PDB file of C-alpha atoms and ligand atoms in Angstrom:
ATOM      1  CA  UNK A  28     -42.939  34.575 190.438  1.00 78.00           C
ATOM      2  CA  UNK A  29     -46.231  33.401 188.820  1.00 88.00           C
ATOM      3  CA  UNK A  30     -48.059  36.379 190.297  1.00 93.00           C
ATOM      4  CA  UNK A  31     -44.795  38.716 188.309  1.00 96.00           C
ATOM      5  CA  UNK A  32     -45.121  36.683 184.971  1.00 96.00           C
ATOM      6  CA  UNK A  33     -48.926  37.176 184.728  1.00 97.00           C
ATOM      7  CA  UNK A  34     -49.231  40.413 185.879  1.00 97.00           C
ATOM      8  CA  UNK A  35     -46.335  41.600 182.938  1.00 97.00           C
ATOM      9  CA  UNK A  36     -47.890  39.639 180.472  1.00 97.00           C
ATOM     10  CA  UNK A  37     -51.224  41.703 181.147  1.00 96.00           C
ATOM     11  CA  UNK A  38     -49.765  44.976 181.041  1.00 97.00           C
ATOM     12  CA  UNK A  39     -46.656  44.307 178.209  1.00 97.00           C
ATOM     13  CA  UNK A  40     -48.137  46.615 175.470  1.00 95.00           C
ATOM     14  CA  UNK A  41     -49.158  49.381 177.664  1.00 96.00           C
ATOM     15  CA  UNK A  42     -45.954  49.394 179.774  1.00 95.00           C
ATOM     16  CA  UNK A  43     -43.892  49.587 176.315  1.00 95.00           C
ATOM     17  CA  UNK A  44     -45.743  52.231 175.499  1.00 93.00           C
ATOM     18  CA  UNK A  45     -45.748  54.286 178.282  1.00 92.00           C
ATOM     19  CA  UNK A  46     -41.847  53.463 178.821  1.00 91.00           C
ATOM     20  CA  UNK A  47     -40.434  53.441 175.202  1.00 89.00           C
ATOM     21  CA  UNK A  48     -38.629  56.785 175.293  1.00 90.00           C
ATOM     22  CA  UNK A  49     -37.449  56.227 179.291  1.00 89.00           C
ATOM     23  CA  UNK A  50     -33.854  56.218 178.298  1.00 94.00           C
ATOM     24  CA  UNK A  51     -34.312  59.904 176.561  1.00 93.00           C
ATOM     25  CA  UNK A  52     -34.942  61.765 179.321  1.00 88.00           C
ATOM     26  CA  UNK A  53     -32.089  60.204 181.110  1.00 92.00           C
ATOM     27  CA  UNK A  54     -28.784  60.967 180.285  1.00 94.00           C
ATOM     28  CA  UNK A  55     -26.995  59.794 184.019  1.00 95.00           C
ATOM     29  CA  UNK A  56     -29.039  56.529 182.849  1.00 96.00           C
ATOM     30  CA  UNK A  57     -27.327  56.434 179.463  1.00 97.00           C
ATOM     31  CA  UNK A  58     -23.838  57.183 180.561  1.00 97.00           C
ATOM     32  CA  UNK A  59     -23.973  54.571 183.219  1.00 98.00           C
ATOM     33  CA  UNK A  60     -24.944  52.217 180.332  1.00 98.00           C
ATOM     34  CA  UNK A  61     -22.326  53.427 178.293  1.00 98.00           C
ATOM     35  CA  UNK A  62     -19.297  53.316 180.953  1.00 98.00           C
ATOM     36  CA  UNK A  63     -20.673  49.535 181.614  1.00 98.00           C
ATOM     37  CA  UNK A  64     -20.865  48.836 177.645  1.00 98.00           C
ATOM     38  CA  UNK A  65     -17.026  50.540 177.661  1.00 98.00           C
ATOM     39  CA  UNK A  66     -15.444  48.795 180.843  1.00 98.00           C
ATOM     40  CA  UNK A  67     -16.793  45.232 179.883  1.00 98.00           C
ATOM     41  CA  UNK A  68     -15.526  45.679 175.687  1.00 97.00           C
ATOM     42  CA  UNK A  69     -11.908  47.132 177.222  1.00 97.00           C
ATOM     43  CA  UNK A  70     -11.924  44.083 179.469  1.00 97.00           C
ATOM     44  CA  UNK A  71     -13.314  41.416 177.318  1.00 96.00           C
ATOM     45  CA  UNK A  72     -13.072  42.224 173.692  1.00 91.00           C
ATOM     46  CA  UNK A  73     -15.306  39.256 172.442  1.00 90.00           C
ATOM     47  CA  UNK A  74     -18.098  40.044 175.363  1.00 90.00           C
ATOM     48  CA  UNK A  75     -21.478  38.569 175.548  1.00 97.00           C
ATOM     49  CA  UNK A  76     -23.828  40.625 178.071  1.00 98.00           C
ATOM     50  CA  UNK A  77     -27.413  39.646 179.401  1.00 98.00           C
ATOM     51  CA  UNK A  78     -30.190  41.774 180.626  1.00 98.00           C
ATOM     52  CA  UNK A  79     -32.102  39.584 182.818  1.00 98.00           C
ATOM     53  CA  UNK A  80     -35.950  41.396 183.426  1.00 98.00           C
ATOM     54  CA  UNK A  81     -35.114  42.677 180.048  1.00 98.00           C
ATOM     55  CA  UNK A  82     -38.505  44.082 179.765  1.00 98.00           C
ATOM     56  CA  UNK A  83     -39.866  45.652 176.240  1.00 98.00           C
ATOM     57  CA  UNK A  84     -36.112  45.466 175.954  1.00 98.00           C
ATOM     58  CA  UNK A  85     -35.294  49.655 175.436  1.00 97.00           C
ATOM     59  CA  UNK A  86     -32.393  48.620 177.445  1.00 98.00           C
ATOM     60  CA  UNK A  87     -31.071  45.685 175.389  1.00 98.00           C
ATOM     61  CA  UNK A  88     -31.462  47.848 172.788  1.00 98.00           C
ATOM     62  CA  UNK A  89     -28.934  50.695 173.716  1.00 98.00           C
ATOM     63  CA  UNK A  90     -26.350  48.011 174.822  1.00 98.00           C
ATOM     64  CA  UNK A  91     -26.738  46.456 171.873  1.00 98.00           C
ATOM     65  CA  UNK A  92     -26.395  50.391 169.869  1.00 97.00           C
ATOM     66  CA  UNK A  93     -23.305  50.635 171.984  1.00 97.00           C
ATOM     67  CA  UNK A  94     -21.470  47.481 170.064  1.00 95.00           C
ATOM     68  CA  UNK A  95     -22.391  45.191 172.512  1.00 97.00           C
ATOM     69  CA  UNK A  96     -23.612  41.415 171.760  1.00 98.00           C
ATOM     70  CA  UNK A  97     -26.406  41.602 174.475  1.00 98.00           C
ATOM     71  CA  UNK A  98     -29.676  39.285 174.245  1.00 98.00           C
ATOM     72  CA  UNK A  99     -32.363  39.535 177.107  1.00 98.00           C
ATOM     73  CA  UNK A 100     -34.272  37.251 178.892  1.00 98.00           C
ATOM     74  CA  UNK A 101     -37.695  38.042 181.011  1.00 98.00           C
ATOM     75  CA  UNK A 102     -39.757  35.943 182.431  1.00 98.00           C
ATOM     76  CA  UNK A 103     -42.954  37.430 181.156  1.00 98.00           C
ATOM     77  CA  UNK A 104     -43.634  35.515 177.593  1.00 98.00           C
ATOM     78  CA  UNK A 105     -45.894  38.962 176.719  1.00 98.00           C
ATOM     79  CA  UNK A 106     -43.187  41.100 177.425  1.00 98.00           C
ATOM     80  CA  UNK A 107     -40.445  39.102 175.500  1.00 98.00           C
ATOM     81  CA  UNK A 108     -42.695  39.128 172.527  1.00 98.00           C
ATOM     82  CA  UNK A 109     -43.110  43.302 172.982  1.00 98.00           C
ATOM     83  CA  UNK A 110     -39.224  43.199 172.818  1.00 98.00           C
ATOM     84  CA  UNK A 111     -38.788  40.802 169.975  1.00 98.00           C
ATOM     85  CA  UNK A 112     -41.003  42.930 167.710  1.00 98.00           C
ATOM     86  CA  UNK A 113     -39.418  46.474 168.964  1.00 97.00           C
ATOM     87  CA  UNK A 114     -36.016  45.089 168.298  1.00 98.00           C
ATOM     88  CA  UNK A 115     -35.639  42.562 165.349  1.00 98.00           C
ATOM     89  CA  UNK A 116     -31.921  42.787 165.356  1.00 97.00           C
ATOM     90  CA  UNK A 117     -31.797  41.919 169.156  1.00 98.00           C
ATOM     91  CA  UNK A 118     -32.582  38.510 170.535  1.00 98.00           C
ATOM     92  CA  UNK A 119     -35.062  37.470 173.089  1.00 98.00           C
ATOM     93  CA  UNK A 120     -36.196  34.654 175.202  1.00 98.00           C
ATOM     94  CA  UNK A 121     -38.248  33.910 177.987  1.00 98.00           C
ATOM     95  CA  UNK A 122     -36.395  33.228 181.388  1.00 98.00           C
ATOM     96  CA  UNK A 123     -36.195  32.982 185.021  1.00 98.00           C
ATOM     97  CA  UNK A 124     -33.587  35.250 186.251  1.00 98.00           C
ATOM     98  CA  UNK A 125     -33.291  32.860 189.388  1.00 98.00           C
ATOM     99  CA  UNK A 126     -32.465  29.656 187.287  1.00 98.00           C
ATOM    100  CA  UNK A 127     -30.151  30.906 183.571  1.00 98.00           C
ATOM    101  CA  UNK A 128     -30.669  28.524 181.095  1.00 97.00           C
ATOM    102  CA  UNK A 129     -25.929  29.178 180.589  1.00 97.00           C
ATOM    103  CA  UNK A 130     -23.688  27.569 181.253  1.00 98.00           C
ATOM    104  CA  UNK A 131     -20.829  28.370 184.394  1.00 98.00           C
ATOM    105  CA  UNK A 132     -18.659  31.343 183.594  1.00 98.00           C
ATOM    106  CA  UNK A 133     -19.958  32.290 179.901  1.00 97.00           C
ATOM    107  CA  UNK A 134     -20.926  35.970 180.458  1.00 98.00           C
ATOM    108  CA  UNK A 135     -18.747  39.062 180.788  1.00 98.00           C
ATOM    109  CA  UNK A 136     -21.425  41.303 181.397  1.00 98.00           C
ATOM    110  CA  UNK A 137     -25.058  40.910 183.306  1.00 98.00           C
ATOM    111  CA  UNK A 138     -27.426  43.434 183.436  1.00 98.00           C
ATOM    112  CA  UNK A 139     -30.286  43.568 186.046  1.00 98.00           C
ATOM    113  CA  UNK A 140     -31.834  46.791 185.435  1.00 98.00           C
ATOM    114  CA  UNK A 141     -35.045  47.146 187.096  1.00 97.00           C
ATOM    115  CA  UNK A 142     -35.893  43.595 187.649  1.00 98.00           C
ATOM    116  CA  UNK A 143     -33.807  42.303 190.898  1.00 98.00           C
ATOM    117  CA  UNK A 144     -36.442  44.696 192.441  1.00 98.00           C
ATOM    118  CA  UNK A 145     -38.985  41.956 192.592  1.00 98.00           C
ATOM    119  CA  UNK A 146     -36.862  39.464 194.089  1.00 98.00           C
ATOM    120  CA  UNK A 147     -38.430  38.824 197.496  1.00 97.00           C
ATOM    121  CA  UNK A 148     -35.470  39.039 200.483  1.00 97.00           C
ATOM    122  CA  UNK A 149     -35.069  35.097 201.061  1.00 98.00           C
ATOM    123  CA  UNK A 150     -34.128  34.641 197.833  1.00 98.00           C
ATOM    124  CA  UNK A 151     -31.968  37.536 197.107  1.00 98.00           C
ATOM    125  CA  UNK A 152     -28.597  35.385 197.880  1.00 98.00           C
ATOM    126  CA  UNK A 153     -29.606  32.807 196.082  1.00 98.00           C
ATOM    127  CA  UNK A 154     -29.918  35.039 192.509  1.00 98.00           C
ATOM    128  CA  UNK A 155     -26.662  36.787 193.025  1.00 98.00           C
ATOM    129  CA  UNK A 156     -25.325  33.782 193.266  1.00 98.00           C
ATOM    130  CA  UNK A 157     -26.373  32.323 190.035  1.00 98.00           C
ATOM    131  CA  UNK A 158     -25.281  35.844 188.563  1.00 99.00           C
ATOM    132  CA  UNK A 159     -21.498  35.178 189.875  1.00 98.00           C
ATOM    133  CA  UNK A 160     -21.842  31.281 188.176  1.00 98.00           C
ATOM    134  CA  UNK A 161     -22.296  32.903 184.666  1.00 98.00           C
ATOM    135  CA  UNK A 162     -19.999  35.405 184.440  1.00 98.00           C
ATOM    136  CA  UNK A 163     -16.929  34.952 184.133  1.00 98.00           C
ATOM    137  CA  UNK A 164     -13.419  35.823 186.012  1.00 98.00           C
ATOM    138  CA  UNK A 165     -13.708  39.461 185.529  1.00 98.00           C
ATOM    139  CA  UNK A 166     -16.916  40.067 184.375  1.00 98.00           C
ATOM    140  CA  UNK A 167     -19.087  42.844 185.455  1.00 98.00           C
ATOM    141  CA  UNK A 168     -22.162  43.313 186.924  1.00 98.00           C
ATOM    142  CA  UNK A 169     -24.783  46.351 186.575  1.00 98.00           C
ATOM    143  CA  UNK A 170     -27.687  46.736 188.831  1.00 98.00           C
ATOM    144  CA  UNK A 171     -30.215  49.510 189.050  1.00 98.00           C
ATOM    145  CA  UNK A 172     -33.043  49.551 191.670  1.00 98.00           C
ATOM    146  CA  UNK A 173     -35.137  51.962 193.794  1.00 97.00           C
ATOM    147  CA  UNK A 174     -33.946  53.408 197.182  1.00 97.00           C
ATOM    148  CA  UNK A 175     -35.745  52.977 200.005  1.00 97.00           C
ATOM    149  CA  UNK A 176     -37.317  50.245 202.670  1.00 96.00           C
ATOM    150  CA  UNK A 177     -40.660  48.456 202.348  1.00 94.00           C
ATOM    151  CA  UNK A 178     -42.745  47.216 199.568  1.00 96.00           C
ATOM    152  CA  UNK A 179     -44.749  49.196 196.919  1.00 95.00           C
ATOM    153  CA  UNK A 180     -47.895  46.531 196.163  1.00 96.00           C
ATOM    154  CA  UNK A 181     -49.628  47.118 192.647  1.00 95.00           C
ATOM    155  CA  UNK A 182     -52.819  45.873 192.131  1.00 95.00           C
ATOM    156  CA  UNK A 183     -54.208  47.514 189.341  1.00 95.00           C
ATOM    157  CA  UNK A 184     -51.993  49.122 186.082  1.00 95.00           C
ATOM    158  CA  UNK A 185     -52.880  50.249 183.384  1.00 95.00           C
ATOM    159  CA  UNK A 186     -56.459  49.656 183.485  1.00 94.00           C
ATOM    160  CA  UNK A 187     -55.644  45.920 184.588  1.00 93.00           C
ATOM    161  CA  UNK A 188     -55.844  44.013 187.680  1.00 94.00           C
ATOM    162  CA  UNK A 189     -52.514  43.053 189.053  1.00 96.00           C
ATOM    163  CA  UNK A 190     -50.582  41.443 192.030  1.00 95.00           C
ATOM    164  CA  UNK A 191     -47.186  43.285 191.588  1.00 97.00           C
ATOM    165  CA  UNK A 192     -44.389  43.584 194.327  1.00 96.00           C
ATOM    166  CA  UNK A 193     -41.457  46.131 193.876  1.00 97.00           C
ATOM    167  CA  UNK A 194     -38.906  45.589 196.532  1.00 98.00           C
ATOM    168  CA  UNK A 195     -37.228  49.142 197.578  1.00 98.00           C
ATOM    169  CA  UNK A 196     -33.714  48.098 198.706  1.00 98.00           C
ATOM    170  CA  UNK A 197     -30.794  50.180 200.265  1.00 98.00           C
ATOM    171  CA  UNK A 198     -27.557  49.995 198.544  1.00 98.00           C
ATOM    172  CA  UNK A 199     -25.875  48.890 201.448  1.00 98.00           C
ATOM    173  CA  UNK A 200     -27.246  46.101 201.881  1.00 98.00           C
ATOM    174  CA  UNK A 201     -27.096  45.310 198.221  1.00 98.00           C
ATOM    175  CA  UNK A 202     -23.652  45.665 198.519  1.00 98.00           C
ATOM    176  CA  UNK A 203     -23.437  43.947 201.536  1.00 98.00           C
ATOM    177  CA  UNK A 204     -25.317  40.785 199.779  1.00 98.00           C
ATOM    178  CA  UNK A 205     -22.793  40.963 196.488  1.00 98.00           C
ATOM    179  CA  UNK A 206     -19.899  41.078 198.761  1.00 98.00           C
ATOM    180  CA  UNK A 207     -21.091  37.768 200.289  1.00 98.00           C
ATOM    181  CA  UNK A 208     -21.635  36.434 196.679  1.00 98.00           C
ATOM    182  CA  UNK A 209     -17.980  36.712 195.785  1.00 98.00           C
ATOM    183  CA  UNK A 210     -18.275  39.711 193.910  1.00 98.00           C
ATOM    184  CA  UNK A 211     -16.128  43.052 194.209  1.00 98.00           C
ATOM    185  CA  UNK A 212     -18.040  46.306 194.235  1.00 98.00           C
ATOM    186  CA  UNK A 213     -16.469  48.595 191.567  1.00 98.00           C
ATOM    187  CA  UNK A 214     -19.473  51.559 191.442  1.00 98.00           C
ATOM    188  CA  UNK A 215     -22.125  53.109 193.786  1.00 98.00           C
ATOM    189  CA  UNK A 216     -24.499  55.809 192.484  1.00 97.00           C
ATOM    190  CA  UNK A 217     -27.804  56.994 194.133  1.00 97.00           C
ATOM    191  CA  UNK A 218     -29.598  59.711 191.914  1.00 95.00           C
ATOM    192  CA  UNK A 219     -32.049  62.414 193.672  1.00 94.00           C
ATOM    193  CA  UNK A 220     -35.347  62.192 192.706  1.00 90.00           C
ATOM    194  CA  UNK A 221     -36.270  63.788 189.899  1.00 82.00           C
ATOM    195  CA  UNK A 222     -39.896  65.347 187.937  1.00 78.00           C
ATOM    196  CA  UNK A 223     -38.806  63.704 184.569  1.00 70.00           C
ATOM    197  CA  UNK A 224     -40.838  60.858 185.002  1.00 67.00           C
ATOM    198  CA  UNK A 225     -43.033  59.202 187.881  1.00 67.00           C
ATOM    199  CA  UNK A 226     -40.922  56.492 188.037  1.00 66.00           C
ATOM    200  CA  UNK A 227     -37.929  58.762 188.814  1.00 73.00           C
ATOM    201  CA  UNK A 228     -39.768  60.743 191.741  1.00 84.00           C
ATOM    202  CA  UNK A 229     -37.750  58.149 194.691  1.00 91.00           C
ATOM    203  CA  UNK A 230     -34.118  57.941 194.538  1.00 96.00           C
ATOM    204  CA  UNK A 231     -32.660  55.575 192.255  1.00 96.00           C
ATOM    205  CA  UNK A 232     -29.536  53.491 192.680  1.00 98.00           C
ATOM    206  CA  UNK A 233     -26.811  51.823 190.858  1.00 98.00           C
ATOM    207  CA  UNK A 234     -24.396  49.569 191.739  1.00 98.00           C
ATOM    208  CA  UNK A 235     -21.550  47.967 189.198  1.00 98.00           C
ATOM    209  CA  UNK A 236     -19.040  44.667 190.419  1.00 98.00           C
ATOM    210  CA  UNK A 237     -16.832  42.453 189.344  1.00 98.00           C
ATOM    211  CA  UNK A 238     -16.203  38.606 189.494  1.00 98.00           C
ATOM    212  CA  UNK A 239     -12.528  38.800 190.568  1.00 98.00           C
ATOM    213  CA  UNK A 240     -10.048  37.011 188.546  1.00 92.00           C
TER     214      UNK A 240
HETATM  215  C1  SAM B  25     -39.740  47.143 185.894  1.00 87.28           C
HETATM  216  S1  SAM B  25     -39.510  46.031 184.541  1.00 87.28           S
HETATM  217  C2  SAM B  25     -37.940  46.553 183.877  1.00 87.28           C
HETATM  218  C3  SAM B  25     -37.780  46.174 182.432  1.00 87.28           C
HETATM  219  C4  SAM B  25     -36.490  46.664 181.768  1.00 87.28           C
HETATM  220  N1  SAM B  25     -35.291  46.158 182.409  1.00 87.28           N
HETATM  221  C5  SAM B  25     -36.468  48.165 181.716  1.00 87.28           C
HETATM  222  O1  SAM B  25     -35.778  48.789 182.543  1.00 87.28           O
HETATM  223  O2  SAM B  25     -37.149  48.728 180.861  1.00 87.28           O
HETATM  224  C6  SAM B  25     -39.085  44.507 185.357  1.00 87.28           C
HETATM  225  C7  SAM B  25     -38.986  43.308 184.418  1.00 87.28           C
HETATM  226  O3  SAM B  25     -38.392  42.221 185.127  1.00 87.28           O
HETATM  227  C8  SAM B  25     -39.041  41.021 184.757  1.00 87.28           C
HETATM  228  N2  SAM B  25     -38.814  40.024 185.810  1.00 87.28           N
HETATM  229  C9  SAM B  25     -39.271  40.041 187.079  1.00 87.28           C
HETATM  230  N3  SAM B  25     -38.860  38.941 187.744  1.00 87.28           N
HETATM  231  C10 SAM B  25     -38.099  38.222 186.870  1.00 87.28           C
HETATM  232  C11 SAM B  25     -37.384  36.988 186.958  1.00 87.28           C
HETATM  233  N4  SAM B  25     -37.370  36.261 188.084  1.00 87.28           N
HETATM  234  N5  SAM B  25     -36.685  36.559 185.879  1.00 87.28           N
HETATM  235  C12 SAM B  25     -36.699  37.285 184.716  1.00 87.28           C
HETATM  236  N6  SAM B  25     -37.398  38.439 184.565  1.00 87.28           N
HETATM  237  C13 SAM B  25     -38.073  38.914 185.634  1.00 87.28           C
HETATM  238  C14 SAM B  25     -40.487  41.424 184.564  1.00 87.28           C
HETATM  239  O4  SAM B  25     -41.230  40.505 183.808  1.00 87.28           O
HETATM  240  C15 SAM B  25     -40.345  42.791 183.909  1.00 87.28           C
HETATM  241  O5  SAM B  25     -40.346  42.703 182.505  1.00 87.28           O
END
């Protein structure tokens, strides 16, 4: 987790930049956004959503466009500042997705989008878990990840030197992992790779649940 923190907070700016207009050339991206932002308003008019790994915080950002109130949390201080000076209106803080600073069953919504992805295996459980204690009966649950098996190790990025793990996970056994943390699966969606953007060139999946009750 130290190794994650550092290595973001050495390569916030240039990841921003490099990242900023992701959403743009994704439009399955942005209308999986906008179905969550829709089914968790129709369900819970007075919502509060988190993105947890929020990143330079593009994503926060169109939730929040959408009507949501959405804040992020990252755990890299460098990246939270990025965010914080991108979007003004949006709020901000660092965090440990592993550990929320909320209380039990305050959330209706909880985005992961991009970030569970460095959460080694033996501790997988253990954060879906502490997703299910903040949201609340009925809340949903958006995660996006890469498809596949093994690790992808970074050590250099943008022209810095970097230990970075990104965890390619199956959706199957994502689901399989939610199911045993209470939660209902409600969506499954893997993309095809696509040439849009390097980061888009393995398949990329999305699953939504729900906290019953
Ligand atoms: C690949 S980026 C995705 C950022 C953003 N969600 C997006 O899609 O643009 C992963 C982010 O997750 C954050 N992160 C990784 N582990 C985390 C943890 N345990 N708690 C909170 N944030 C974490 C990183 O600092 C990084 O900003």
């Amino acid at each position: 987790m130290v190794a994650t923190r550092t290595s973001y907070d050495a390569i916030a700016e240039s990841y921003a930049e490099v990242f900023r207009s992701e959403l743009d050339e994704a439009p399955l991206d942005r209308a999986l956004l906008a179905g969550f932002a829709e089914t968790v308003l129709r369900d819970h008019p007075d919502a509060e959503v988190l993105e947890v790994g929020s990143g330079p915080g593009t994503v926060t950002a169109y939730l929040h466009s959408l009507g949501l109130d959405v804040s992020g949390i990252d755990v890299s201080p460098g990246m939270v500042e990025v965010a914080r000076r991108a979007h003004p209106a949006v709020g901000f803080e660092v965090g440990d997705m592993a550990a929320l600073a909320r209380p039990a069953a305050g959330l209706s919504g909880l985005v992961a989008w991009y970030s569970f992805i460095h959460v080694p295996g033996a501790q997988r459980q253990d954060v879906l878990g502490e997703f299910y204690r903040v949201l609340r009966p009925g809340g949903h649950l958006l995660l996006a990840f890469q498809v596949g098996d093994g690790t992808l190790h970074l050590a250099e990025a943008f022209g810095s030197d970097i230990s970075l793990d990104f965890y390619r996970l199956q959706p199957d056994a994502v689901a399989g992992l939610l199911g045993r943390a209470g939660f209902e699966l409600t969506a499954r969606l893997v993309k095809a790779p696509e040439t849009t953007s390097a980061a888009s060139r393995i398949p990329q999946g999305f699953l939504m649940a729900r906290k019953p009750g």
